[in-house]
GROMACS .gro file of N, CA and C in nm:
model
  486
    1MET      N    1   4.090 -17.724   4.180
    1MET     CA    2   4.045 -17.604   4.115
    1MET      C    3   4.105 -17.483   4.182
    2LYS      N    4   4.141 -17.383   4.106
    2LYS     CA    5   4.195 -17.260   4.158
    2LYS      C    6   4.080 -17.167   4.198
    3PRO      N    7   4.080 -17.113   4.321
    3PRO     CA    8   3.969 -17.027   4.363
    3PRO      C    9   3.965 -16.898   4.282
    4THR      N   10   3.844 -16.849   4.256
    4THR     CA   11   3.825 -16.725   4.181
    4THR      C   12   3.831 -16.609   4.278
    5THR      N   13   3.905 -16.504   4.243
    5THR     CA   14   3.920 -16.390   4.333
    5THR      C   15   3.814 -16.284   4.311
    6ASN      N   16   3.749 -16.281   4.196
    6ASN     CA   17   3.649 -16.180   4.170
    6ASN      C   18   3.511 -16.239   4.196
    7HIS      N   19   3.460 -16.220   4.317
    7HIS     CA   20   3.334 -16.281   4.359
    7HIS      C   21   3.215 -16.218   4.289
    8ASN      N   22   3.223 -16.090   4.253
    8ASN     CA   23   3.111 -16.025   4.184
    8ASN      C   24   3.087 -16.089   4.049
    9GLN      N   25   3.193 -16.114   3.971
    9GLN     CA   26   3.176 -16.178   3.842
    9GLN      C   27   3.123 -16.319   3.857
   10LEU      N   28   3.174 -16.391   3.955
   10LEU     CA   29   3.128 -16.526   3.979
   10LEU      C   30   2.982 -16.526   4.020
   11SER      N   31   2.941 -16.435   4.107
   11SER     CA   32   2.802 -16.426   4.151
   11SER      C   33   2.711 -16.393   4.034
   12PHE      N   34   2.752 -16.300   3.949
   12PHE     CA   35   2.671 -16.262   3.834
   12PHE      C   36   2.657 -16.380   3.738
   13ALA      N   37   2.767 -16.448   3.712
   13ALA     CA   38   2.762 -16.563   3.622
   13ALA      C   39   2.674 -16.674   3.679
   14LEU      N   40   2.683 -16.697   3.808
   14LEU     CA   41   2.601 -16.798   3.872
   14LEU      C   42   2.454 -16.759   3.866
   15ALA      N   43   2.424 -16.631   3.889
   15ALA     CA   44   2.286 -16.583   3.883
   15ALA      C   45   2.229 -16.601   3.743
   16LEU      N   46   2.309 -16.572   3.640
   16LEU     CA   47   2.261 -16.591   3.502
   16LEU      C   48   2.238 -16.738   3.473
   17LEU      N   49   2.327 -16.822   3.522
   17LEU     CA   50   2.312 -16.966   3.500
   17LEU      C   51   2.184 -17.016   3.566
   18ILE      N   52   2.161 -16.978   3.690
   18ILE     CA   53   2.041 -17.020   3.761
   18ILE      C   54   1.917 -16.968   3.691
   19LEU      N   55   1.922 -16.842   3.650
   19LEU     CA   56   1.810 -16.781   3.580
   19LEU      C   57   1.779 -16.856   3.451
   20ALA      N   58   1.883 -16.889   3.377
   20ALA     CA   59   1.865 -16.959   3.251
   20ALA      C   60   1.813 -17.100   3.272
   21VAL      N   61   1.860 -17.168   3.376
   21VAL     CA   62   1.812 -17.303   3.405
   21VAL      C   63   1.664 -17.300   3.441
   22VAL      N   64   1.626 -17.204   3.525
   22VAL     CA   65   1.486 -17.190   3.563
   22VAL      C   66   1.402 -17.159   3.439
   23ALA      N   67   1.450 -17.067   3.356
   23ALA     CA   68   1.378 -17.031   3.235
   23ALA      C   69   1.368 -17.150   3.141
   24CYS      N   70   1.473 -17.229   3.134
   24CYS     CA   71   1.474 -17.344   3.045
   24CYS      C   72   1.376 -17.450   3.093
   25ALA      N   73   1.361 -17.464   3.223
   25ALA     CA   74   1.277 -17.569   3.279
   25ALA      C   75   1.129 -17.535   3.273
   26CYS      N   76   1.095 -17.409   3.248
   26CYS     CA   77   0.954 -17.370   3.242
   26CYS      C   78   0.892 -17.418   3.112
   27PRO      N   79   0.766 -17.460   3.118
   27PRO     CA   80   0.700 -17.501   2.994
   27PRO      C   81   0.694 -17.383   2.899
   28ASN      N   82   0.704 -17.410   2.771
   28ASN     CA   83   0.705 -17.304   2.671
   28ASN      C   84   0.615 -17.347   2.556
   29SER      N   85   0.526 -17.259   2.517
   29SER     CA   86   0.434 -17.293   2.409
   29SER      C   87   0.501 -17.280   2.273
   30ASN      N   88   0.626 -17.237   2.269
   30ASN     CA   89   0.693 -17.216   2.142
   30ASN      C   90   0.781 -17.333   2.103
   31ASP      N   91   0.746 -17.454   2.145
   31ASP     CA   92   0.826 -17.572   2.109
   31ASP      C   93   0.817 -17.596   1.960
   32ASN      N   94   0.923 -17.646   1.904
   32ASN     CA   95   0.925 -17.687   1.764
   32ASN      C   96   0.944 -17.837   1.760
   33ARG      N   97   0.873 -17.899   1.675
   33ARG     CA   98   0.889 -18.042   1.652
   33ARG      C   99   0.948 -18.059   1.513
   34ARG      N  100   1.056 -18.134   1.502
   34ARG     CA  101   1.115 -18.159   1.373
   34ARG      C  102   1.066 -18.292   1.321
   35TYR      N  103   1.040 -18.298   1.194
   35TYR     CA  104   0.995 -18.421   1.132
   35TYR      C  105   1.099 -18.468   1.032
   36ALA      N  106   1.121 -18.597   1.027
   36ALA     CA  107   1.218 -18.652   0.932
   36ALA      C  108   1.147 -18.677   0.799
   37ASN      N  109   1.209 -18.636   0.691
   37ASN     CA  110   1.151 -18.666   0.560
   37ASN      C  111   1.200 -18.803   0.514
   38THR      N  112   1.164 -18.843   0.394
   38THR     CA  113   1.192 -18.980   0.351
   38THR      C  114   1.340 -19.010   0.335
   39ASN      N  115   1.424 -18.907   0.313
   39ASN     CA  116   1.566 -18.937   0.299
   39ASN      C  117   1.641 -18.924   0.431
   40GLY      N  118   1.569 -18.906   0.541
   40GLY     CA  119   1.630 -18.903   0.673
   40GLY      C  120   1.678 -18.766   0.717
   41ALA      N  121   1.667 -18.665   0.633
   41ALA     CA  122   1.710 -18.530   0.673
   41ALA      C  123   1.599 -18.462   0.750
   42ASN      N  124   1.635 -18.380   0.847
   42ASN     CA  125   1.536 -18.306   0.924
   42ASN      C  126   1.496 -18.181   0.848
   43THR      N  127   1.367 -18.149   0.852
   43THR     CA  128   1.318 -18.030   0.784
   43THR      C  129   1.239 -17.945   0.881
   44GLN      N  130   1.222 -17.819   0.848
   44GLN     CA  131   1.142 -17.728   0.928
   44GLN      C  132   1.018 -17.689   0.849
   45SER      N  133   0.907 -17.671   0.920
   45SER     CA  134   0.786 -17.633   0.852
   45SER      C  135   0.783 -17.485   0.818
   46ASN      N  136   0.859 -17.405   0.889
   46ASN     CA  137   0.867 -17.262   0.857
   46ASN      C  138   1.011 -17.217   0.870
   47SER      N  139   1.046 -17.117   0.794
   47SER     CA  140   1.185 -17.071   0.795
   47SER      C  141   1.204 -16.962   0.900
   48PRO      N  142   1.324 -16.953   0.958
   48PRO     CA  143   1.348 -16.852   1.061
   48PRO      C  144   1.359 -16.714   0.999
   49PRO      N  145   1.324 -16.612   1.078
   49PRO     CA  146   1.345 -16.476   1.027
   49PRO      C  147   1.494 -16.452   1.006
   50VAL      N  148   1.526 -16.385   0.899
   50VAL     CA  149   1.665 -16.357   0.867
   50VAL      C  150   1.681 -16.206   0.851
   51ASN      N  151   1.780 -16.151   0.916
   51ASN     CA  152   1.807 -16.008   0.905
   51ASN      C  153   1.927 -15.993   0.812
   52ALA      N  154   1.904 -16.018   0.683
   52ALA     CA  155   2.013 -16.024   0.586
   52ALA      C  156   2.060 -15.886   0.539
   53LYS      N  157   1.980 -15.785   0.558
   53LYS     CA  158   2.019 -15.652   0.512
   53LYS      C  159   2.008 -15.552   0.626
   54PRO      N  160   2.084 -15.444   0.618
   54PRO     CA  161   2.072 -15.342   0.722
   54PRO      C  162   1.932 -15.281   0.717
   55GLY      N  163   1.890 -15.229   0.827
   55GLY     CA  164   1.758 -15.168   0.832
   55GLY      C  165   1.688 -15.212   0.958
   56PRO      N  166   1.562 -15.250   0.946
   56PRO     CA  167   1.487 -15.289   1.065
   56PRO      C  168   1.551 -15.408   1.135
   57LYS      N  169   1.561 -15.399   1.262
   57LYS     CA  170   1.620 -15.507   1.342
   57LYS      C  171   1.510 -15.606   1.380
   58LEU      N  172   1.553 -15.729   1.409
   58LEU     CA  173   1.459 -15.830   1.456
   58LEU      C  174   1.416 -15.797   1.599
   59SER      N  175   1.289 -15.818   1.630
   59SER     CA  176   1.239 -15.799   1.766
   59SER      C  177   1.285 -15.915   1.854
   60ARG      N  178   1.264 -15.904   1.985
   60ARG     CA  179   1.300 -16.014   2.075
   60ARG      C  180   1.224 -16.141   2.038
   61ASN      N  181   1.096 -16.129   2.004
   61ASN     CA  182   1.018 -16.247   1.964
   61ASN      C  183   1.073 -16.309   1.837
   62GLU      N  184   1.111 -16.225   1.739
   62GLU     CA  185   1.169 -16.277   1.615
   62GLU      C  186   1.306 -16.339   1.640
   63LEU      N  187   1.384 -16.277   1.729
   63LEU     CA  188   1.514 -16.335   1.765
   63LEU      C  189   1.495 -16.471   1.831
   64GLU      N  190   1.399 -16.481   1.921
   64GLU     CA  191   1.374 -16.608   1.989
   64GLU      C  192   1.332 -16.715   1.888
   65GLN      N  193   1.245 -16.677   1.793
   65GLN     CA  194   1.203 -16.772   1.689
   65GLN      C  195   1.322 -16.814   1.603
   66SER      N  196   1.404 -16.720   1.564
   66SER     CA  197   1.522 -16.750   1.481
   66SER      C  198   1.620 -16.840   1.557
   67PHE      N  199   1.640 -16.811   1.685
   67PHE     CA  200   1.729 -16.891   1.769
   67PHE      C  201   1.676 -17.034   1.781
   68ARG      N  202   1.545 -17.046   1.803
   68ARG     CA  203   1.482 -17.178   1.814
   68ARG      C  204   1.500 -17.256   1.684
   69GLN      N  205   1.481 -17.190   1.570
   69GLN     CA  206   1.497 -17.256   1.441
   69GLN      C  207   1.642 -17.302   1.420
   70MET      N  208   1.737 -17.216   1.459
   70MET     CA  209   1.878 -17.252   1.444
   70MET      C  210   1.910 -17.374   1.530
   71LEU      N  211   1.864 -17.376   1.654
   71LEU     CA  212   1.889 -17.490   1.741
   71LEU      C  213   1.825 -17.616   1.685
   72ALA      N  214   1.701 -17.605   1.638
   72ALA     CA  215   1.630 -17.721   1.584
   72ALA      C  216   1.701 -17.779   1.463
   73SER      N  217   1.760 -17.693   1.382
   73SER     CA  218   1.824 -17.744   1.260
   73SER      C  219   1.965 -17.797   1.285
   74ASN      N  220   2.024 -17.766   1.400
   74ASN     CA  221   2.163 -17.806   1.424
   74ASN      C  222   2.181 -17.916   1.529
   75PHE      N  223   2.083 -17.941   1.612
   75PHE     CA  224   2.094 -18.044   1.714
   75PHE      C  225   2.012 -18.165   1.668
   76SER      N  226   2.067 -18.246   1.578
   76SER     CA  227   1.993 -18.354   1.514
   76SER      C  228   1.961 -18.471   1.607
   77CYS      N  229   2.022 -18.476   1.723
   77CYS     CA  230   2.000 -18.585   1.816
   77CYS      C  231   1.871 -18.569   1.896
   78PHE      N  232   1.806 -18.452   1.887
   78PHE     CA  233   1.692 -18.419   1.971
   78PHE      C  234   1.565 -18.397   1.889
   79ASP      N  235   1.450 -18.421   1.951
   79ASP     CA  236   1.321 -18.405   1.884
   79ASP      C  237   1.260 -18.266   1.901
   80TYR      N  238   1.287 -18.198   2.009
   80TYR     CA  239   1.222 -18.071   2.040
   80TYR      C  240   1.325 -17.963   2.072
   81VAL      N  241   1.277 -17.839   2.072
   81VAL     CA  242   1.360 -17.726   2.114
   81VAL      C  243   1.273 -17.632   2.196
   82LYS      N  244   1.326 -17.586   2.308
   82LYS     CA  245   1.259 -17.486   2.391
   82LYS      C  246   1.347 -17.363   2.397
   83THR      N  247   1.286 -17.247   2.394
   83THR     CA  248   1.360 -17.122   2.410
   83THR      C  249   1.281 -17.027   2.499
   84THR      N  250   1.353 -16.933   2.557
   84THR     CA  251   1.289 -16.829   2.635
   84THR      C  252   1.379 -16.708   2.639
   85CYS      N  253   1.318 -16.594   2.652
   85CYS     CA  254   1.393 -16.469   2.669
   85CYS      C  255   1.352 -16.413   2.805
   86THR      N  256   1.445 -16.404   2.896
   86THR     CA  257   1.418 -16.367   3.034
   86THR      C  258   1.473 -16.229   3.065
   87HIS      N  259   1.393 -16.147   3.130
   87HIS     CA  260   1.433 -16.012   3.168
   87HIS      C  261   1.493 -16.015   3.308
   88TYR      N  262   1.610 -15.953   3.324
   88TYR     CA  263   1.676 -15.950   3.454
   88TYR      C  264   1.752 -15.819   3.467
   89LYS      N  265   1.706 -15.732   3.556
   89LYS     CA  266   1.771 -15.604   3.585
   89LYS      C  267   1.800 -15.521   3.460
   90GLY      N  268   1.700 -15.503   3.376
   90GLY     CA  269   1.714 -15.419   3.258
   90GLY      C  270   1.782 -15.485   3.140
   91GLU      N  271   1.821 -15.609   3.153
   91GLU     CA  272   1.886 -15.682   3.045
   91GLU      C  273   1.805 -15.809   3.017
   92TYR      N  274   1.829 -15.866   2.901
   92TYR     CA  275   1.760 -15.989   2.862
   92TYR      C  276   1.861 -16.099   2.837
   93VAL      N  277   1.823 -16.220   2.876
   93VAL     CA  278   1.903 -16.339   2.850
   93VAL      C  279   1.818 -16.430   2.762
   94LEU      N  280   1.871 -16.463   2.646
   94LEU     CA  281   1.804 -16.555   2.555
   94LEU      C  282   1.862 -16.694   2.580
   95ALA      N  283   1.776 -16.787   2.618
   95ALA     CA  284   1.822 -16.923   2.647
   95ALA      C  285   1.745 -17.022   2.561
   96GLY      N  286   1.813 -17.127   2.520
   96GLY     CA  287   1.749 -17.230   2.441
   96GLY      C  288   1.807 -17.366   2.471
   97ALA      N  289   1.725 -17.468   2.449
   97ALA     CA  290   1.771 -17.604   2.476
   97ALA      C  291   1.701 -17.703   2.385
   98PRO      N  292   1.778 -17.787   2.318
   98PRO     CA  293   1.717 -17.902   2.253
   98PRO      C  294   1.676 -18.001   2.362
   99THR      N  295   1.560 -18.063   2.346
   99THR     CA  296   1.509 -18.156   2.447
   99THR      C  297   1.466 -18.286   2.379
  100GLY      N  298   1.445 -18.386   2.460
  100GLY     CA  299   1.395 -18.513   2.410
  100GLY      C  300   1.488 -18.583   2.314
  101PRO      N  301   1.601 -18.637   2.365
  101PRO     CA  302   1.692 -18.707   2.274
  101PRO      C  303   1.624 -18.824   2.204
  102LYS      N  304   1.659 -18.843   2.080
  102LYS     CA  305   1.604 -18.953   2.003
  102LYS      C  306   1.660 -19.085   2.055
  103ASP      N  307   1.587 -19.192   2.034
  103ASP     CA  308   1.627 -19.323   2.086
  103ASP      C  309   1.768 -19.362   2.047
  104TRP      N  310   1.807 -19.336   1.922
  104TRP     CA  311   1.937 -19.380   1.873
  104TRP      C  312   2.054 -19.310   1.941
  105CYS      N  313   2.030 -19.198   2.010
  105CYS     CA  314   2.143 -19.132   2.074
  105CYS      C  315   2.121 -19.106   2.223
  106ALA      N  316   2.006 -19.148   2.276
  106ALA     CA  317   1.972 -19.115   2.414
  106ALA      C  318   2.077 -19.160   2.515
  107GLU      N  319   2.130 -19.281   2.500
  107GLU     CA  320   2.225 -19.330   2.599
  107GLU      C  321   2.364 -19.266   2.585
  108TYR      N  322   2.388 -19.196   2.472
  108TYR     CA  323   2.519 -19.134   2.450
  108TYR      C  324   2.519 -18.983   2.467
  109VAL      N  325   2.406 -18.923   2.502
  109VAL     CA  326   2.396 -18.777   2.507
  109VAL      C  327   2.504 -18.715   2.595
  110SER      N  328   2.529 -18.772   2.710
  110SER     CA  329   2.627 -18.712   2.801
  110SER      C  330   2.771 -18.722   2.747
  111LYS      N  331   2.793 -18.805   2.646
  111LYS     CA  332   2.928 -18.822   2.590
  111LYS      C  333   2.944 -18.752   2.455
  112LEU      N  334   2.839 -18.686   2.406
  112LEU     CA  335   2.846 -18.620   2.276
  112LEU      C  336   2.938 -18.498   2.280
  113ASP      N  337   3.003 -18.474   2.171
  113ASP     CA  338   3.087 -18.355   2.154
  113ASP      C  339   3.002 -18.252   2.079
  114PHE      N  340   2.970 -18.141   2.147
  114PHE     CA  341   2.884 -18.039   2.089
  114PHE      C  342   2.963 -17.923   2.027
  115THR      N  343   3.085 -17.948   1.985
  115THR     CA  344   3.170 -17.842   1.930
  115THR      C  345   3.106 -17.773   1.810
  116ASP      N  346   3.055 -17.852   1.715
  116ASP     CA  347   2.993 -17.793   1.595
  116ASP      C  348   2.869 -17.712   1.631
  117GLU      N  349   2.788 -17.763   1.723
  117GLU     CA  350   2.667 -17.692   1.764
  117GLU      C  351   2.700 -17.561   1.835
  118LYS      N  352   2.805 -17.562   1.918
  118LYS     CA  353   2.848 -17.439   1.986
  118LYS      C  354   2.895 -17.335   1.883
  119LYS      N  355   2.968 -17.381   1.783
  119LYS     CA  356   3.016 -17.291   1.678
  119LYS      C  357   2.900 -17.229   1.602
  120LYS      N  358   2.799 -17.308   1.571
  120LYS     CA  359   2.683 -17.256   1.500
  120LYS      C  360   2.605 -17.157   1.586
  121ALA      N  361   2.599 -17.179   1.717
  121ALA     CA  362   2.536 -17.083   1.807
  121ALA      C  363   2.616 -16.953   1.810
  122ASP      N  364   2.750 -16.965   1.816
  122ASP     CA  365   2.835 -16.845   1.810
  122ASP      C  366   2.813 -16.769   1.681
  123ASP      N  367   2.806 -16.840   1.570
  123ASP     CA  368   2.783 -16.777   1.440
  123ASP      C  369   2.648 -16.708   1.435
  124TRP      N  370   2.545 -16.772   1.494
  124TRP     CA  371   2.412 -16.712   1.496
  124TRP      C  372   2.415 -16.580   1.573
  125VAL      N  373   2.483 -16.578   1.689
  125VAL     CA  374   2.494 -16.456   1.768
  125VAL      C  375   2.567 -16.348   1.690
  126THR      N  376   2.675 -16.385   1.622
  126THR     CA  377   2.751 -16.288   1.542
  126THR      C  378   2.663 -16.230   1.430
  127GLU      N  379   2.589 -16.316   1.361
  127GLU     CA  380   2.503 -16.271   1.252
  127GLU      C  381   2.390 -16.181   1.300
  128ASN      N  382   2.345 -16.202   1.422
  128ASN     CA  383   2.230 -16.127   1.474
  128ASN      C  384   2.269 -16.028   1.583
  129SER      N  385   2.398 -15.996   1.593
  129SER     CA  386   2.443 -15.911   1.704
  129SER      C  387   2.377 -15.774   1.706
  130ALA      N  388   2.356 -15.712   1.591
  130ALA     CA  389   2.292 -15.580   1.588
  130ALA      C  390   2.150 -15.587   1.645
  131SER      N  391   2.076 -15.689   1.608
  131SER     CA  392   1.940 -15.706   1.660
  131SER      C  393   1.941 -15.740   1.808
  132LEU      N  394   2.035 -15.825   1.850
  132LEU     CA  395   2.045 -15.862   1.992
  132LEU      C  396   2.077 -15.739   2.078
  133VAL      N  397   2.172 -15.657   2.032
  133VAL     CA  398   2.208 -15.535   2.107
  133VAL      C  399   2.088 -15.441   2.112
  134ALA      N  400   2.020 -15.422   2.000
  134ALA     CA  401   1.904 -15.333   1.996
  134ALA      C  402   1.793 -15.383   2.087
  135ALA      N  403   1.780 -15.514   2.103
  135ALA     CA  404   1.678 -15.573   2.189
  135ALA      C  405   1.724 -15.585   2.334
  136LYS      N  406   1.843 -15.534   2.365
  136LYS     CA  407   1.902 -15.537   2.499
  136LYS      C  408   1.928 -15.678   2.550
  137VAL      N  409   1.954 -15.771   2.457
  137VAL     CA  410   1.992 -15.908   2.495
  137VAL      C  411   2.142 -15.907   2.516
  138THR      N  412   2.185 -15.940   2.637
  138THR     CA  413   2.328 -15.934   2.671
  138THR      C  414   2.395 -16.070   2.671
  139HIS      N  415   2.317 -16.177   2.686
  139HIS     CA  416   2.374 -16.312   2.691
  139HIS      C  417   2.283 -16.409   2.618
  140VAL      N  418   2.344 -16.505   2.552
  140VAL     CA  419   2.271 -16.614   2.490
  140VAL      C  420   2.328 -16.743   2.549
  141ASN      N  421   2.240 -16.823   2.608
  141ASN     CA  422   2.283 -16.946   2.673
  141ASN      C  423   2.221 -17.067   2.602
  142VAL      N  424   2.301 -17.172   2.590
  142VAL     CA  425   2.255 -17.296   2.528
  142VAL      C  426   2.267 -17.408   2.631
  143PHE      N  427   2.163 -17.487   2.641
  143PHE     CA  428   2.156 -17.604   2.729
  143PHE      C  429   2.120 -17.724   2.642
  144TYR      N  430   2.121 -17.842   2.699
  144TYR     CA  431   2.057 -17.957   2.636
  144TYR      C  432   1.984 -18.030   2.747
  145CYS      N  433   1.869 -18.087   2.713
  145CYS     CA  434   1.786 -18.152   2.814
  145CYS      C  435   1.769 -18.299   2.778
  146THR      N  436   1.777 -18.383   2.878
  146THR     CA  437   1.773 -18.527   2.854
  146THR      C  438   1.631 -18.583   2.862
  147ASP      N  439   1.531 -18.495   2.873
  147ASP     CA  440   1.392 -18.539   2.866
  147ASP      C  441   1.317 -18.447   2.771
  148ALA      N  442   1.199 -18.487   2.730
  148ALA     CA  443   1.122 -18.410   2.632
  148ALA      C  444   1.060 -18.285   2.692
  149TYR      N  445   1.050 -18.276   2.824
  149TYR     CA  446   0.981 -18.165   2.888
  149TYR      C  447   1.074 -18.053   2.933
  150GLY      N  448   1.203 -18.070   2.917
  150GLY     CA  449   1.297 -17.966   2.956
  150GLY      C  450   1.318 -17.955   3.105
  151ARG      N  451   1.304 -18.065   3.177
  151ARG     CA  452   1.322 -18.062   3.323
  151ARG      C  453   1.463 -18.104   3.364
  152ALA      N  454   1.526 -18.189   3.288
  152ALA     CA  455   1.660 -18.238   3.321
  152ALA      C  456   1.759 -18.174   3.224
  153CYS      N  457   1.790 -18.047   3.248
  153CYS     CA  458   1.874 -17.971   3.155
  153CYS      C  459   2.015 -17.954   3.208
  154HIS      N  460   2.108 -17.946   3.115
  154HIS     CA  461   2.249 -17.931   3.148
  154HIS      C  462   2.306 -17.814   3.070
  155PHE      N  463   2.384 -17.731   3.138
  155PHE     CA  464   2.444 -17.615   3.075
  155PHE      C  465   2.543 -17.659   2.968
  156LEU      N  466   2.540 -17.595   2.851
  156LEU     CA  467   2.629 -17.631   2.743
  156LEU      C  468   2.720 -17.516   2.699
  157HIS      N  469   2.664 -17.395   2.683
  157HIS     CA  470   2.744 -17.287   2.623
  157HIS      C  471   2.683 -17.151   2.658
  158ALA      N  472   2.767 -17.055   2.693
  158ALA     CA  473   2.723 -16.918   2.718
  158ALA      C  474   2.795 -16.825   2.621
  159ILE      N  475   2.719 -16.733   2.564
  159ILE     CA  476   2.775 -16.640   2.467
  159ILE      C  477   2.742 -16.498   2.511
  160ASN      N  478   2.844 -16.414   2.526
  160ASN     CA  479   2.822 -16.273   2.556
  160ASN      C  480   2.794 -16.201   2.425
  161VAL      N  481   2.691 -16.119   2.425
  161VAL     CA  482   2.656 -16.042   2.306
  161VAL      C  483   2.739 -15.916   2.306
  162LYS      N  484   2.805 -15.889   2.194
  162LYS     CA  485   2.892 -15.771   2.185
  162LYS      C  486   2.839 -15.674   2.085
   0.00000   0.00000   0.00000
């Protein structure tokens, strides 16, 4: 590996990663459980808030709910989703993680290609960028957890909000 010369950027990135991991590992009462319908497709019991028109921006709580819904609908290998919005030095980091891999994919989780899921997270950030900026959310981090409680989490994707 080539050493990084900018230690401040590395320290900040490491601090955000640690912060997000700690936030991800904390219990969260906002878990979503997805249920399979009879044709095998996953459904949600409530729809995420959508900021489809200019005007009022989504609050941090609404952004967190929307982010959780997006993760739940796109990570089909997992049963649960945890999210948190953490305040750090005047900025907020929104972190989310699908947890509890389903039996059919549990042994393959570490080998899965999450390219489509990362793209959908990028798209979600782009669609909600005005609300994220207004809510002072500067980073959105995605993890995946290999247990249902969110204790064994692995970093997957970081998105800077622009």
